[in-house]
Short mmCIF file of C-alpha atoms in Angstrom, two decimals:
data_model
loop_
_atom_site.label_atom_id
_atom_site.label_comp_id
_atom_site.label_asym_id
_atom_site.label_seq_id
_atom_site.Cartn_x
_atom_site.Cartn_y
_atom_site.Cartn_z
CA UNK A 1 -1.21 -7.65 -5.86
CA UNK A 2 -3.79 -7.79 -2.59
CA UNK A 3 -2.80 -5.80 0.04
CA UNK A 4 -5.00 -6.19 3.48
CA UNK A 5 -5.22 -3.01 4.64
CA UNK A 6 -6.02 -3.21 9.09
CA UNK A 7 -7.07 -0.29 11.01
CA UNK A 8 -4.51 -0.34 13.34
CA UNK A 9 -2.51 -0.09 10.39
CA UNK A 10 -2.50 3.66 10.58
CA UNK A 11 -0.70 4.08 14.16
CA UNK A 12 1.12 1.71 13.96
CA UNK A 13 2.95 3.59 10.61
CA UNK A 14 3.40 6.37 13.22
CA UNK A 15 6.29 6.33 16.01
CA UNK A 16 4.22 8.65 18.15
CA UNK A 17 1.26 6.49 18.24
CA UNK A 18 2.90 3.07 17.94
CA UNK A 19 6.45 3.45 19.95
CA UNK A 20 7.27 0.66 18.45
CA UNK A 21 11.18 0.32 17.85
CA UNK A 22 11.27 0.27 14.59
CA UNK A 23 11.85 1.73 10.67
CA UNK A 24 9.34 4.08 10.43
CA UNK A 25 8.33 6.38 7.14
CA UNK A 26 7.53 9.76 6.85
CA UNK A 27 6.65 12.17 3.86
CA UNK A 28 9.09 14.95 3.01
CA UNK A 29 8.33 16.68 -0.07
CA UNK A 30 5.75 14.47 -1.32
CA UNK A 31 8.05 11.52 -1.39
CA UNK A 32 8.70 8.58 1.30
CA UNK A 33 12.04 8.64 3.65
CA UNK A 34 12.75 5.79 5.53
CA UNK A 35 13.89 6.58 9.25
CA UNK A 36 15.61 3.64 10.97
CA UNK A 37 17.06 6.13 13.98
CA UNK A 38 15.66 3.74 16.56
CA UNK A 39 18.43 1.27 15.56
CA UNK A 40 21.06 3.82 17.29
CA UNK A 41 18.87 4.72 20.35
CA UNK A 42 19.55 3.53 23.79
CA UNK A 43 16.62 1.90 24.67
CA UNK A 44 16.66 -0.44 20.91
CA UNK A 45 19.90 -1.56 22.33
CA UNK A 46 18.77 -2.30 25.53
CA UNK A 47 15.91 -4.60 24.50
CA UNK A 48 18.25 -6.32 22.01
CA UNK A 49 20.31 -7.27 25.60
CA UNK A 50 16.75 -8.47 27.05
CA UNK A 51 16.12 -10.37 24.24
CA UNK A 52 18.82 -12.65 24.43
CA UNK A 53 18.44 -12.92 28.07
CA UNK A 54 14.68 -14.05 27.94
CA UNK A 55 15.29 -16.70 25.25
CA UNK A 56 16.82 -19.43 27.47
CA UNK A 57 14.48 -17.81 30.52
CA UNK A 58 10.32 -18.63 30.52
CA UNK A 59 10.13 -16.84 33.84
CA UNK A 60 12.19 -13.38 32.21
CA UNK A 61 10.24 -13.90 28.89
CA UNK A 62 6.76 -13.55 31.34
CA UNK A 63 7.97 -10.87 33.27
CA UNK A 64 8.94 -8.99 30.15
CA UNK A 65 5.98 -9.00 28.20
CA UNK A 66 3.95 -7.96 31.79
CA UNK A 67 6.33 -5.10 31.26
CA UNK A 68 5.52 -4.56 28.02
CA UNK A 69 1.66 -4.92 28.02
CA UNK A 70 1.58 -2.54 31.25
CA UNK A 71 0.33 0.49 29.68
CA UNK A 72 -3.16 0.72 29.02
CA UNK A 73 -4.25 -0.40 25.41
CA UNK A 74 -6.57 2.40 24.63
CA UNK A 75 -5.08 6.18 25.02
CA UNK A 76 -7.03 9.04 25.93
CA UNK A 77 -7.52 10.78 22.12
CA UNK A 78 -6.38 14.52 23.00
CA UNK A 79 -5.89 17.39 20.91
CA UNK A 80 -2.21 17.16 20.57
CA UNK A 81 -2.73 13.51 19.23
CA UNK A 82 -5.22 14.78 16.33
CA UNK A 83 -1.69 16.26 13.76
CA UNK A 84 0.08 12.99 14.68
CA UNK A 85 -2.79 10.77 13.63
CA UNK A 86 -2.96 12.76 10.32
CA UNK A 87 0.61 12.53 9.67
CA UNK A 88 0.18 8.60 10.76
CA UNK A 89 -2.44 8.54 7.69
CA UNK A 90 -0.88 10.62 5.32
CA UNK A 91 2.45 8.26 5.55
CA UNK A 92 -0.05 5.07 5.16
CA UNK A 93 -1.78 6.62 2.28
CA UNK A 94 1.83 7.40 0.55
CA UNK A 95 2.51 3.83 1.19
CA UNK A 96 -0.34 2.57 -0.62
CA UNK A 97 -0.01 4.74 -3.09
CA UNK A 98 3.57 3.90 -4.22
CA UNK A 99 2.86 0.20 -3.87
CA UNK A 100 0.46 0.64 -6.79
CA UNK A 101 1.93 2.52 -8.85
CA UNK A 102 4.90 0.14 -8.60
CA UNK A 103 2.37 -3.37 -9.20
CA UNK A 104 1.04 -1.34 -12.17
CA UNK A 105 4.65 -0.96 -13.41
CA UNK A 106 5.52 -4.25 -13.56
CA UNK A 107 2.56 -5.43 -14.85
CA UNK A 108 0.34 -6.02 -11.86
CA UNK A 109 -3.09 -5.62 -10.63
CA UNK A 110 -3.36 -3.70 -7.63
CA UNK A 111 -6.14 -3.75 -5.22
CA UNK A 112 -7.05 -3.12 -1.79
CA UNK A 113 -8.92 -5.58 1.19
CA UNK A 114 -9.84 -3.28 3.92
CA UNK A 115 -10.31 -5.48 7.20
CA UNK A 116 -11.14 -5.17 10.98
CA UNK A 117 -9.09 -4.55 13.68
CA UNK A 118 -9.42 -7.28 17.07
CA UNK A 119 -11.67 -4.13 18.50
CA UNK A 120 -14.24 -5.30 16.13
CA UNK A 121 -14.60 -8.81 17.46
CA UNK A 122 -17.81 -9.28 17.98
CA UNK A 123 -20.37 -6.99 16.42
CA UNK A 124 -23.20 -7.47 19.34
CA UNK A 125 -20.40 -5.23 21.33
CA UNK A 126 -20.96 -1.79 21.28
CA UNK A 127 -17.68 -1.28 20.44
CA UNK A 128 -17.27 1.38 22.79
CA UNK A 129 -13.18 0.86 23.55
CA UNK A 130 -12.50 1.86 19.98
CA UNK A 131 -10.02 4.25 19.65
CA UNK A 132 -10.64 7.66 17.38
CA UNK A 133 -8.33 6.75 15.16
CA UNK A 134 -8.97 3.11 14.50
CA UNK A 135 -12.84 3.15 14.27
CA UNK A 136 -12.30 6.14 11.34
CA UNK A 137 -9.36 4.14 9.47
CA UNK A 138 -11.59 2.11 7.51
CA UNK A 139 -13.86 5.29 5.90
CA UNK A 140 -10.52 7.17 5.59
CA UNK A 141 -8.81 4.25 3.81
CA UNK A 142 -12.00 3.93 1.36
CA UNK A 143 -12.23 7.74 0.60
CA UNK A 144 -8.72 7.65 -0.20
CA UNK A 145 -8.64 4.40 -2.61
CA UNK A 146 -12.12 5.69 -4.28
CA UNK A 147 -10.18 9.31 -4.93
CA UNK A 148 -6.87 7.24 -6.16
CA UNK A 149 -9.27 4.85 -8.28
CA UNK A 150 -8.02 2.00 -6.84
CA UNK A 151 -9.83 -1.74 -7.31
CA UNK A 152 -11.21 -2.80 -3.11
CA UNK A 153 -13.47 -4.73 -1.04
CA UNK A 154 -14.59 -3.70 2.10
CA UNK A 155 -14.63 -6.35 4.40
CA UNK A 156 -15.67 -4.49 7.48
CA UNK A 157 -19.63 -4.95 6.16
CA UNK A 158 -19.43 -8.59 5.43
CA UNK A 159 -17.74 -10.13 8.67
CA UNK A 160 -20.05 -7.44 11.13
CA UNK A 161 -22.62 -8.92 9.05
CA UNK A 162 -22.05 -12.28 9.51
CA UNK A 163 -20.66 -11.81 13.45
CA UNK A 164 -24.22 -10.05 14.27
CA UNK A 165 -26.63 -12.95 12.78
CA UNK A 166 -24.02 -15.35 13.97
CA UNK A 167 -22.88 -13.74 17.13
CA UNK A 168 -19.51 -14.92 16.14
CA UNK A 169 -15.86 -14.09 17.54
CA UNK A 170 -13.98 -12.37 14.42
CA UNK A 171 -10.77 -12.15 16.69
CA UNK A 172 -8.81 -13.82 19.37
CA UNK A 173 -11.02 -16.46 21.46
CA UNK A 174 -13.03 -16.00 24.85
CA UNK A 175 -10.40 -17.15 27.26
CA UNK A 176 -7.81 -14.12 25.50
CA UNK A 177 -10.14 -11.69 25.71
CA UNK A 178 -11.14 -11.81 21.98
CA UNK A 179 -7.45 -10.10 21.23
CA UNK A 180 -5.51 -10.92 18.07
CA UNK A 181 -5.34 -11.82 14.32
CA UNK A 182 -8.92 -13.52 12.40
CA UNK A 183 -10.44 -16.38 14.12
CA UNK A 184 -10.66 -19.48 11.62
CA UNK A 185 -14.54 -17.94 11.10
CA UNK A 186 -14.01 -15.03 9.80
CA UNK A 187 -10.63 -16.36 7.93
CA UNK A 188 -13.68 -18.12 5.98
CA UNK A 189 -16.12 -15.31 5.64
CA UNK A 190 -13.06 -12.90 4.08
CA UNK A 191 -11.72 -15.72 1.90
CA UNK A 192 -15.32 -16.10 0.54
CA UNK A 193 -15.47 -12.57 -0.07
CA UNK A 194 -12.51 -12.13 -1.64
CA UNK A 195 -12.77 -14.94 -4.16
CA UNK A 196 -16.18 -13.23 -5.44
CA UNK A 197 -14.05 -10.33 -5.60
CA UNK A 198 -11.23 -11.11 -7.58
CA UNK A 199 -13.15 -13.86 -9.95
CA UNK A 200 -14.34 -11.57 -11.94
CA UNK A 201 -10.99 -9.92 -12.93
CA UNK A 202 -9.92 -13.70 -13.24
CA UNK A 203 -7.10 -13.88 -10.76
CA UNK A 204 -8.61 -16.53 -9.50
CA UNK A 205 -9.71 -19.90 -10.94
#
C-alpha cells in the first residue's frame, strides 16, 4: 500500500482549518472517532438544497462557487490557530498510523510518498504565500514516519529539483494561476521516482 501524503493534507483533516462539511476524525484516548455532526447541521442541509438547484443552472453553479472561493486562500497564522494545527496533525498522524498497521495485518507493504502542495508550483517562486502550516507538513510528516519506521520517499526534493533547472509548472497551468492537482510534468518526475523507489522491494516489475 502507497499512500501520497499532500501538505494540505493536514488542515484539511481539521474542521477548524478546513470548514469543509464533512466526516472529520479526532483522537480521544489514543484511538480515532469518526464525527459526521455536519450531516445534521443547518448549513450541510442548506448546500444540499443549492446543490440541486445549480445542477440544471450554469449561471447559479458560477455564482456559487464565487461564493465559495470569496474568502481569502491564505489565513493570517495567529496564536489561537497554533493548538488547532497540532490537533489537525496529531489526527493525520493517527491516520497514517492505523492505515499501516492495518496493510501490515493483512499482509501488506506499507509506505509513504510525501508530495507538494499547488503552493509549491514553481520553485523559482519564493514561495512566500505559504501558509505556516503547509510549508512545515512535509518535515513534520517525515519526522513522524522516520520515528514510526515507516518505508517513504520524499518527493518534495526531486520535483523542486527538477522545477528549478527546468523552471517548470508542478501545479495548475498559467492561465489558473498555477492552482490545482500535478501538471502532466511533474506526474512524470514522481512516477519516475517512485518506480526507483519501490523496484527494489519488487512491487514493481
Amino acid at each position: 500500500m502507497l499512500v501520497l501524503f499532500i501538505p494540505n493534507d493536514v488542515s484539511d483533516n481539521s474542521p477548524e482549518l478546513s470548514h469543509a462539511l464533512q466526516p472529520y476524525f479526532h483522537v480521544s484516548a489514543g484511538e480515532l472517532v469518526l464525527d459526521d455532526s455536519f450531516s445534521r447541521s443547518s448549513s450541510y442541509r442548506l448546500r444540499k438544497v443549492l446543490n440541486r438547484l445549480a445542477r440544471p443552472s450554469y449561471l447559479f453553479e458560477f455564482a456559487r462557487k464565487m461564493y465559495a472561493e470569496r474568502e481569502p486562500r491564505l489565513r493570517v497564522v495567529t496564536q489561537d490557530r497554533l493548538p488547532k494545527e497540532e490537533s489537525a496533525i496529531e489526527v493525520t498522524q493517527a491516520l497514517y498510523r492505523a492505515l499501516s498497521r492495518a496493510a501490515v495485518q493483512h499482509g501488506s507493504q506499507f509506505a509513504v510518498a510525501i508530495g507538494t502542495s499547488d503552493d509549491e508550483s514553481v520553485w523559482t517562486d519564493d514561495n512566500s504565500k505559504l501558509n505556516d502550516l503547509t510549508s512545515r507538513a512535509n518535515e513534520v510528516m517525515a519526522g513522524f514516519v522516520e520515528r514510526e519506521q515507516l518505508r517513504y520517499v520524499n518527493l518534495r526534493p526531486v520535483l523542486k529539483a527538477f522545477s528549478a533547472e527546468h523552471a517548470a509548472i508542478l501545479h495548475g497551468c498559467a492561465e489558473n494561476g498555477r492552482r490545482g492537482h500535478w501538471t502532466e510534468v511533474a506526474h512524470t518526475v514522481a512516477a519516475d521516482a517512485l518506480y526507483k523507489f519501490l523496484k527494489p522491494s519488487q512491487a514493481v516489475m
